Structure formats: structure tokens, C-alpha cells
């Protein structure tokens, strides 16, 4: 069912851009904290004693955090550069895709970091268990549940809970 807000097309686009940028603030804070942690790890004595696999896993997590940072900040940069060009709809369309890919990269960066910590502290089995748990948590909460709750799927109640 279409949402009727009484807004003009331009007002709706402006509101949607604002909502997108507000949502990005939440994700950006998480990726920035993770990225800072990952960058500081290489300057510890223990990191130099890490195995090649552990260093590779760390570098993968760093690369994923960089990708997430770039993808999650791109819509804000685009908005700043294009906000007076009549490109709101394009910013929203492409920005939404960038954010979704950025969230996948963020989930994988967090998963890789947790797996690395589990590997260093408890070993390979803990790494696998924690990695799988992280993938499941992010996959379910960030992707499966929203898709399930989508009213277009026809499984939704039409009114508020009773």
C-alpha cells in the first residue's frame, strides 16, 4: 500500500535524503571505531608474533573496514557535492545501494575482527564458531528480518498489534 504523507515529490525526496544521512551517522560511528581499533593493532608487540594467517585475516578486516568507510560516507559526500543540482533522486537510488553494500562490508569487517580475536585467544575452533555466529547474527538482524517484515511479501498484519 502506498504511503500518503501529503508531501510534494520534492519534499519527499528531501525527507528521504535526510533520513538516509541520519541512518548513515549510526553506521559510520561503528565503522570508525572498528577502523581505529584495527589500525592500532599493528603497533602492538604481539601483532609482530602473529601467524601469516592471522596477519592476513587482520588485513582483510582492515580492507573491509576501508570499503565500508568509503561506501557509507559516499552518499554524504555526493549530497554535499550535488545537493543543488536536482540530483536527489539519483543520490537516493545509488546511495541506497552503496549503503547496503557498505553494511555488508561492515558486517564482514566486524566478523573478521571477532574471528581474529577468537583465533588469537582460543584457537581455530573458536574462530570458526564466532565467525559463523557473527554472520548469522548480522544476516538475520540486518537482512533476513527486514526482508521478512517487508509488507510487499504479504505476510504482514495490516494494523497495529492488538
Short mmCIF file of C-alpha atoms in Angstrom, two decimals:
data_model
loop_
_atom_site.label_atom_id
_atom_site.label_comp_id
_atom_site.label_asym_id
_atom_site.label_seq_id
_atom_site.Cartn_x
_atom_site.Cartn_y
_atom_site.Cartn_z
CA UNK A 1 0.00 0.00 0.00
CA UNK A 2 1.39 3.42 -0.93
CA UNK A 3 2.21 5.84 1.85
CA UNK A 4 0.25 9.12 1.67
CA UNK A 5 2.09 11.83 3.56
CA UNK A 6 0.72 14.89 1.80
CA UNK A 7 4.24 15.85 0.74
CA UNK A 8 5.24 17.10 -2.66
CA UNK A 9 7.67 14.92 -4.62
CA UNK A 10 10.49 17.34 -3.79
CA UNK A 11 9.62 17.37 -0.07
CA UNK A 12 9.54 13.59 -0.01
CA UNK A 13 12.94 13.36 -1.72
CA UNK A 14 14.35 15.91 0.71
CA UNK A 15 12.97 13.97 3.69
CA UNK A 16 14.31 10.68 2.31
CA UNK A 17 17.78 12.18 1.83
CA UNK A 18 17.67 13.46 5.41
CA UNK A 19 16.64 10.03 6.68
CA UNK A 20 19.42 8.34 4.70
CA UNK A 21 22.05 10.71 6.03
CA UNK A 22 20.76 10.28 9.60
CA UNK A 23 20.92 6.48 9.29
CA UNK A 24 24.47 6.74 8.00
CA UNK A 25 25.56 8.52 11.19
CA UNK A 26 24.87 5.35 13.15
CA UNK A 27 26.78 3.06 10.79
CA UNK A 28 29.67 5.49 10.35
CA UNK A 29 30.33 5.67 14.08
CA UNK A 30 30.65 1.89 14.27
CA UNK A 31 32.95 1.60 11.29
CA UNK A 32 35.16 4.45 12.54
CA UNK A 33 35.62 2.83 15.95
CA UNK A 34 36.38 -0.54 14.37
CA UNK A 35 38.79 1.01 11.87
CA UNK A 36 40.68 2.83 14.63
CA UNK A 37 41.00 -0.39 16.61
CA UNK A 38 42.24 -2.31 13.58
CA UNK A 39 44.82 0.34 12.77
CA UNK A 40 46.18 0.37 16.31
CA UNK A 41 46.65 -3.41 16.47
CA UNK A 42 49.64 -3.41 14.11
CA UNK A 43 51.62 -1.29 16.55
CA UNK A 44 51.48 -3.85 19.35
CA UNK A 45 54.30 -6.25 20.12
CA UNK A 46 52.00 -9.24 19.95
CA UNK A 47 50.98 -8.46 16.36
CA UNK A 48 54.53 -8.97 15.13
CA UNK A 49 54.43 -12.53 16.52
CA UNK A 50 51.12 -13.32 14.78
CA UNK A 51 50.99 -16.05 12.16
CA UNK A 52 50.72 -15.27 8.47
CA UNK A 53 47.09 -16.38 8.54
CA UNK A 54 46.31 -14.04 11.44
CA UNK A 55 48.02 -11.13 9.70
CA UNK A 56 46.08 -11.91 6.50
CA UNK A 57 42.80 -12.05 8.41
CA UNK A 58 43.66 -8.72 10.02
CA UNK A 59 44.48 -7.13 6.67
CA UNK A 60 41.20 -8.48 5.26
CA UNK A 61 39.32 -6.87 8.15
CA UNK A 62 41.16 -3.58 7.52
CA UNK A 63 40.32 -3.71 3.79
CA UNK A 64 36.66 -4.41 4.57
CA UNK A 65 36.59 -1.53 7.08
CA UNK A 66 38.11 0.79 4.43
CA UNK A 67 35.48 -0.33 1.91
CA UNK A 68 32.70 0.15 4.46
CA UNK A 69 34.01 3.62 5.32
CA UNK A 70 34.12 4.65 1.66
CA UNK A 71 30.71 3.18 0.85
CA UNK A 72 28.97 4.57 3.94
CA UNK A 73 30.38 8.08 3.56
CA UNK A 74 29.85 8.33 -0.20
CA UNK A 75 26.16 9.36 -0.02
CA UNK A 76 27.02 12.25 2.34
CA UNK A 77 29.81 13.40 0.02
CA UNK A 78 27.54 13.06 -3.01
CA UNK A 79 24.81 15.04 -1.27
CA UNK A 80 27.26 17.79 -0.40
CA UNK A 81 28.61 17.95 -3.96
CA UNK A 82 25.27 17.58 -5.76
CA UNK A 83 22.63 18.96 -3.38
CA UNK A 84 21.72 21.93 -5.59
CA UNK A 85 21.82 20.14 -8.92
CA UNK A 86 18.40 18.47 -8.82
CA UNK A 87 20.01 15.04 -8.34
CA UNK A 88 18.23 13.99 -5.14
CA UNK A 89 16.53 11.01 -6.73
CA UNK A 90 19.80 9.71 -8.20
CA UNK A 91 21.61 10.29 -4.90
CA UNK A 92 18.90 8.28 -3.11
CA UNK A 93 18.85 5.43 -5.61
CA UNK A 94 22.60 4.96 -5.85
CA UNK A 95 23.16 5.96 -2.22
CA UNK A 96 20.81 3.23 -1.04
CA UNK A 97 22.78 0.62 -2.99
CA UNK A 98 26.09 1.95 -1.65
CA UNK A 99 24.79 1.82 1.91
CA UNK A 100 23.60 -1.78 1.52
CA UNK A 101 26.98 -2.88 0.15
CA UNK A 102 28.68 -0.81 2.86
CA UNK A 103 26.66 -2.58 5.55
CA UNK A 104 27.71 -5.95 4.13
CA UNK A 105 31.35 -4.81 4.24
CA UNK A 106 30.90 -3.56 7.80
CA UNK A 107 29.32 -6.85 8.90
CA UNK A 108 32.19 -8.78 7.29
CA UNK A 109 34.80 -6.48 8.84
CA UNK A 110 33.28 -6.99 12.30
CA UNK A 111 33.00 -10.73 11.69
CA UNK A 112 36.64 -10.92 10.57
CA UNK A 113 37.77 -8.94 13.61
CA UNK A 114 35.81 -11.12 16.03
CA UNK A 115 37.11 -14.26 14.29
CA UNK A 116 40.68 -12.96 14.55
CA UNK A 117 40.31 -12.23 18.25
CA UNK A 118 38.79 -15.67 18.83
CA UNK A 119 41.64 -17.30 16.88
CA UNK A 120 44.35 -15.49 18.84
CA UNK A 121 42.75 -16.07 22.23
CA UNK A 122 41.16 -19.53 21.89
CA UNK A 123 42.22 -21.12 18.60
CA UNK A 124 40.78 -22.20 15.27
CA UNK A 125 37.57 -23.82 16.50
CA UNK A 126 36.59 -20.68 18.42
CA UNK A 127 37.41 -18.62 15.32
CA UNK A 128 35.06 -20.71 13.19
CA UNK A 129 32.27 -20.73 15.80
CA UNK A 130 32.46 -16.99 16.39
CA UNK A 131 32.71 -16.24 12.67
CA UNK A 132 29.62 -18.32 11.92
CA UNK A 133 27.70 -16.76 14.82
CA UNK A 134 28.56 -13.24 13.64
CA UNK A 135 27.50 -14.00 10.07
CA UNK A 136 24.22 -15.43 11.35
CA UNK A 137 23.54 -12.50 13.67
CA UNK A 138 24.18 -9.88 11.00
CA UNK A 139 22.49 -11.88 8.28
CA UNK A 140 19.34 -12.39 10.31
CA UNK A 141 19.06 -8.97 12.01
CA UNK A 142 20.25 -6.76 9.17
CA UNK A 143 18.95 -8.61 6.11
CA UNK A 144 16.61 -11.59 6.66
CA UNK A 145 14.28 -9.95 9.20
CA UNK A 146 13.78 -6.70 7.25
CA UNK A 147 13.05 -8.71 4.11
CA UNK A 148 10.58 -10.82 6.08
CA UNK A 149 8.93 -7.71 7.54
CA UNK A 150 8.53 -6.11 4.12
CA UNK A 151 4.79 -5.54 3.58
CA UNK A 152 5.24 -6.38 -0.10
CA UNK A 153 5.76 -10.00 0.95
CA UNK A 154 2.12 -10.21 2.05
CA UNK A 155 2.94 -11.77 5.41
CA UNK A 156 2.35 -8.62 7.42
CA UNK A 157 -0.59 -7.75 9.59
CA UNK A 158 -2.24 -4.59 8.31
CA UNK A 159 -2.88 -2.88 11.61
CA UNK A 160 -1.17 -2.21 14.91
CA UNK A 161 -0.77 -5.06 17.39
CA UNK A 162 -3.83 -5.73 19.49
#
